[in-house]
Short mmCIF file of C-alpha atoms in Angstrom, two decimals:
data_model
loop_
_atom_site.label_atom_id
_atom_site.label_comp_id
_atom_site.label_asym_id
_atom_site.label_seq_id
_atom_site.Cartn_x
_atom_site.Cartn_y
_atom_site.Cartn_z
CA GLU A 1 -12.71 -28.51 -4.18
CA ALA A 2 -16.11 -26.98 -4.71
CA ASP A 3 -17.80 -27.61 -8.04
CA ILE A 4 -20.01 -24.61 -8.53
CA TYR A 5 -20.07 -22.76 -11.80
CA GLN A 6 -21.36 -19.41 -12.96
CA THR A 7 -21.81 -18.11 -16.47
CA PRO A 8 -21.18 -15.70 -17.93
CA ARG A 9 -18.18 -14.46 -15.92
CA TYR A 10 -18.53 -10.98 -17.39
CA LEU A 11 -21.51 -9.35 -19.08
CA VAL A 12 -21.92 -5.88 -20.57
CA ILE A 13 -25.45 -5.16 -21.67
CA GLY A 14 -27.72 -2.26 -22.54
CA THR A 15 -30.57 -0.89 -20.45
CA GLY A 16 -33.87 -2.69 -20.84
CA LYS A 17 -32.47 -6.05 -21.87
CA LYS A 18 -33.55 -9.28 -20.22
CA ILE A 19 -30.66 -11.28 -18.79
CA THR A 20 -30.26 -14.61 -17.04
CA LEU A 21 -27.25 -15.41 -14.89
CA GLU A 22 -26.57 -19.12 -14.69
CA CYS A 23 -25.43 -21.06 -11.63
CA SER A 24 -24.87 -24.79 -11.45
CA GLN A 25 -23.41 -27.09 -8.81
CA THR A 26 -22.51 -30.75 -9.08
CA MET A 27 -22.33 -31.51 -5.37
CA GLY A 28 -26.00 -32.39 -4.91
CA HIS A 29 -26.44 -29.58 -2.40
CA ASP A 30 -30.00 -28.76 -1.37
CA LYS A 31 -29.44 -25.12 -0.46
CA MET A 32 -28.41 -22.45 -2.96
CA TYR A 33 -27.99 -18.69 -2.64
CA TRP A 34 -27.53 -15.56 -4.71
CA TYR A 35 -25.56 -12.64 -3.30
CA GLN A 36 -24.85 -9.19 -4.66
CA GLN A 37 -21.45 -7.66 -3.92
CA ASP A 38 -20.35 -4.14 -4.82
CA PRO A 39 -16.62 -3.26 -4.62
CA GLY A 40 -15.51 -2.84 -1.01
CA MET A 41 -18.98 -3.59 0.28
CA GLU A 42 -20.66 -6.44 2.09
CA LEU A 43 -22.23 -9.43 0.41
CA HIS A 44 -25.98 -9.02 0.45
CA LEU A 45 -28.30 -12.01 0.13
CA ILE A 46 -30.90 -11.47 -2.59
CA HIS A 47 -32.40 -14.97 -3.01
CA TYR A 48 -32.07 -18.44 -1.56
CA SER A 49 -33.57 -21.86 -2.04
CA TYR A 50 -34.01 -24.84 0.27
CA GLY A 51 -34.47 -27.25 -2.62
CA VAL A 52 -36.43 -27.92 -5.80
CA ASN A 53 -39.47 -25.64 -6.19
CA SER A 54 -38.47 -23.64 -3.11
CA THR A 55 -37.32 -20.01 -3.42
CA GLU A 56 -37.22 -17.16 -0.93
CA LYS A 57 -36.22 -13.51 -1.08
CA GLY A 58 -33.22 -12.43 0.96
CA ASP A 59 -32.60 -9.32 3.00
CA LEU A 60 -31.71 -7.07 0.08
CA SER A 61 -34.61 -5.95 -2.07
CA SER A 62 -34.02 -7.03 -5.63
CA GLU A 63 -35.87 -6.75 -8.91
CA SER A 64 -34.51 -10.11 -9.97
CA THR A 65 -36.29 -13.45 -9.89
CA VAL A 66 -35.00 -17.00 -9.48
CA SER A 67 -36.20 -20.50 -10.17
CA ARG A 68 -35.20 -23.95 -8.87
CA ILE A 69 -36.56 -26.61 -11.17
CA ARG A 70 -33.56 -28.90 -10.76
CA THR A 71 -31.37 -29.42 -7.71
CA GLU A 72 -28.20 -28.49 -9.52
CA HIS A 73 -29.45 -25.35 -11.28
CA PHE A 74 -30.41 -21.96 -9.79
CA PRO A 75 -30.64 -19.24 -12.47
CA LEU A 76 -31.24 -15.58 -11.70
CA THR A 77 -33.19 -13.41 -14.16
CA LEU A 78 -33.46 -9.66 -14.60
CA GLU A 79 -36.44 -8.87 -16.82
CA SER A 80 -35.26 -5.36 -17.67
CA ALA A 81 -31.67 -4.47 -16.80
CA ARG A 82 -30.87 -0.99 -15.48
CA PRO A 83 -27.56 0.73 -14.67
CA SER A 84 -28.41 0.35 -10.95
CA HIS A 85 -28.10 -3.43 -11.45
CA THR A 86 -24.39 -3.07 -12.20
CA SER A 87 -22.64 -5.22 -9.62
CA GLN A 88 -21.02 -8.58 -8.99
CA TYR A 89 -23.40 -11.48 -8.47
CA LEU A 90 -22.18 -14.49 -6.48
CA CYS A 91 -23.90 -17.85 -6.32
CA ALA A 92 -23.30 -20.26 -3.43
CA SER A 93 -24.52 -23.65 -2.30
CA SER A 94 -24.41 -25.65 0.93
CA PRO A 95 -25.34 -29.16 2.05
CA GLY A 96 -27.87 -27.67 4.45
CA LEU A 97 -27.27 -30.23 7.16
CA ALA A 98 -30.01 -29.43 9.66
CA GLY A 99 -28.76 -29.63 13.22
CA GLY A 100 -25.25 -30.44 12.10
CA PRO A 101 -22.10 -28.32 12.09
CA LEU A 102 -21.92 -24.94 10.50
CA GLU A 103 -23.62 -24.73 7.18
CA THR A 104 -20.58 -24.33 4.97
CA GLN A 105 -21.24 -22.31 1.86
CA TYR A 106 -19.28 -22.91 -1.33
CA PHE A 107 -19.14 -19.92 -3.66
CA GLY A 108 -18.91 -19.75 -7.43
CA PRO A 109 -16.49 -17.36 -9.16
CA GLY A 110 -19.13 -14.70 -9.69
CA THR A 111 -20.61 -12.80 -12.62
CA ARG A 112 -19.58 -9.18 -13.10
CA LEU A 113 -22.49 -7.32 -14.69
CA LEU A 114 -22.26 -3.89 -16.27
CA VAL A 115 -25.46 -2.30 -17.51
CA LEU A 116 -24.94 0.70 -19.79
CA GLN B 1 -24.63 1.62 12.63
CA LYS B 2 -23.87 -1.45 10.52
CA GLU B 3 -24.31 -4.84 12.13
CA VAL B 4 -20.75 -5.86 11.26
CA GLU B 5 -17.83 -3.46 10.94
CA GLN B 6 -14.47 -4.30 9.43
CA ASP B 7 -11.44 -2.15 8.69
CA PRO B 8 -11.45 -1.96 4.87
CA GLY B 9 -7.67 -1.53 4.58
CA PRO B 10 -5.82 -1.94 2.37
CA LEU B 11 -3.29 -3.47 4.69
CA SER B 12 0.25 -4.03 3.42
CA VAL B 13 2.75 -6.14 5.33
CA PRO B 14 6.14 -7.69 4.53
CA GLU B 15 6.42 -11.42 3.97
CA GLY B 16 6.77 -13.31 7.26
CA ALA B 17 4.83 -10.74 9.31
CA ILE B 18 2.03 -11.61 11.70
CA VAL B 19 -1.25 -10.18 10.45
CA SER B 20 -4.25 -9.32 12.60
CA LEU B 21 -7.61 -8.83 10.92
CA ASN B 22 -10.57 -7.73 13.02
CA CYS B 23 -14.33 -7.34 13.00
CA THR B 24 -16.72 -5.81 15.49
CA TYR B 25 -20.42 -6.43 15.65
CA SER B 26 -23.46 -5.12 17.42
CA ASN B 27 -25.86 -8.07 17.58
CA SER B 28 -25.28 -10.01 20.79
CA ALA B 29 -27.27 -12.94 19.37
CA PHE B 30 -24.49 -13.85 16.94
CA GLN B 31 -22.86 -17.12 17.93
CA TYR B 32 -21.46 -18.54 14.67
CA PHE B 33 -18.41 -16.73 13.32
CA MET B 34 -16.61 -17.29 10.03
CA TRP B 35 -13.69 -15.97 8.04
CA TYR B 36 -13.67 -16.14 4.26
CA ARG B 37 -10.80 -15.40 1.89
CA GLN B 38 -11.59 -13.90 -1.51
CA TYR B 39 -8.96 -13.66 -4.20
CA SER B 40 -9.39 -11.07 -6.93
CA ARG B 41 -12.10 -12.04 -9.42
CA LYS B 42 -13.02 -15.17 -7.44
CA GLY B 43 -15.78 -16.11 -5.03
CA PRO B 44 -15.13 -16.25 -1.28
CA GLU B 45 -13.83 -19.50 0.22
CA LEU B 46 -14.37 -20.49 3.84
CA LEU B 47 -11.16 -20.34 5.90
CA MET B 48 -12.31 -20.92 9.44
CA TYR B 49 -15.40 -20.99 11.57
CA THR B 50 -15.95 -20.93 15.29
CA TYR B 51 -18.94 -21.34 17.53
CA SER B 52 -19.34 -19.04 20.54
CA SER B 53 -16.23 -17.66 22.25
CA GLY B 54 -12.69 -18.96 22.22
CA ASN B 55 -9.81 -19.67 19.87
CA LYS B 56 -9.41 -22.03 16.96
CA GLU B 57 -6.15 -22.77 15.19
CA ASP B 58 -5.56 -24.24 11.73
CA GLY B 59 -2.00 -24.16 10.49
CA ARG B 60 -0.86 -20.55 10.20
CA PHE B 61 -4.37 -19.23 10.91
CA THR B 62 -5.93 -18.57 14.31
CA ALA B 63 -9.49 -17.35 14.79
CA GLN B 64 -10.40 -15.67 18.05
CA VAL B 65 -13.84 -14.69 19.33
CA ASP B 66 -14.54 -12.41 22.28
CA LYS B 67 -18.31 -12.28 22.65
CA SER B 68 -18.15 -10.03 25.70
CA SER B 69 -16.49 -7.33 23.58
CA LYS B 70 -18.33 -8.30 20.36
CA TYR B 71 -14.99 -8.60 18.64
CA ILE B 72 -13.48 -11.30 16.44
CA SER B 73 -10.01 -11.61 15.00
CA LEU B 74 -8.12 -13.65 12.44
CA PHE B 75 -4.36 -13.97 12.93
CA ILE B 76 -2.07 -15.08 10.11
CA ARG B 77 1.42 -16.17 11.14
CA ASP B 78 4.40 -16.19 8.77
CA SER B 79 2.34 -14.41 6.12
CA GLN B 80 3.06 -15.29 2.49
CA PRO B 81 2.47 -13.39 -0.77
CA SER B 82 -0.16 -16.05 -1.55
CA ASP B 83 -2.14 -14.75 1.44
CA SER B 84 -2.77 -11.51 -0.47
CA ALA B 85 -6.55 -11.35 -0.79
CA THR B 86 -9.62 -9.75 0.72
CA TYR B 87 -10.69 -11.30 4.02
CA LEU B 88 -14.36 -11.24 4.92
CA CYS B 89 -15.79 -11.94 8.32
CA ALA B 90 -19.30 -13.34 8.57
CA MET B 91 -21.51 -14.19 11.47
CA SER B 92 -24.91 -15.53 12.28
CA ALA B 93 -27.26 -16.05 15.18
CA ARG B 94 -28.50 -19.30 13.70
CA ASN B 95 -26.82 -22.13 11.86
CA TYR B 96 -28.52 -21.30 8.60
CA GLY B 97 -26.78 -19.82 5.60
CA GLN B 98 -29.55 -17.37 4.85
CA ASN B 99 -28.89 -15.68 8.19
CA PHE B 100 -25.22 -14.94 7.58
CA VAL B 101 -24.19 -11.27 7.85
CA PHE B 102 -20.96 -10.40 6.07
CA GLY B 103 -18.47 -7.63 6.78
CA PRO B 104 -17.20 -5.50 3.86
CA GLY B 105 -13.79 -7.19 3.86
CA THR B 106 -10.19 -6.13 4.48
CA ARG B 107 -7.77 -6.12 1.56
CA LEU B 108 -4.42 -7.60 2.52
CA SER B 109 -1.22 -7.39 0.50
CA VAL B 110 1.81 -9.40 1.60
CA LEU B 111 4.89 -8.01 -0.05
CA PRO B 112 7.81 -10.35 -0.93
#
């Protein structure tokens, strides 16, 4: 069973607030990802990381930022929340076995964000 | 045109039915194909993956890939109410997670 955690699970916040969504995994995985998922829509990759001190932007343009200071921790920050940021945010990790079998991703339960 | 298309459903079937879930895609470079199951208010979990064309079976689940038609399917035999979830297909040209392209998902309800 995957051990990847996200907090908070639900967040309702006002416009302009700074928020940080937490993601932690205890599997020692090198690769971590943040996805955005709207109801009935595809998952869109917004950030990923190969390891400590490595972060990259994904395909979907996002006003959020991430950091990877520790292997197990990959927080996502919105400096100034807006209603357009309302969505579900999913964190995932994978062992990142180069040249091996498919890079299995393990997903956290998600954070549902509502910006008023 | 989206890279990956998937019938959004919802799809309702009686318990014990055979379910067929399908995705079509446009990028002929895709060669890794995955199916994820996502229960309500949970993150997706990997069900099956296949490389290139062919079939793969795991218990009641069979994944099928037809690269010539750019079409993949997931079959569920003897469906159970516990199979009620959203099923997402995902695919990639390269074996790297950051290259995965997900479909929008099909909601399945298996009625007792």
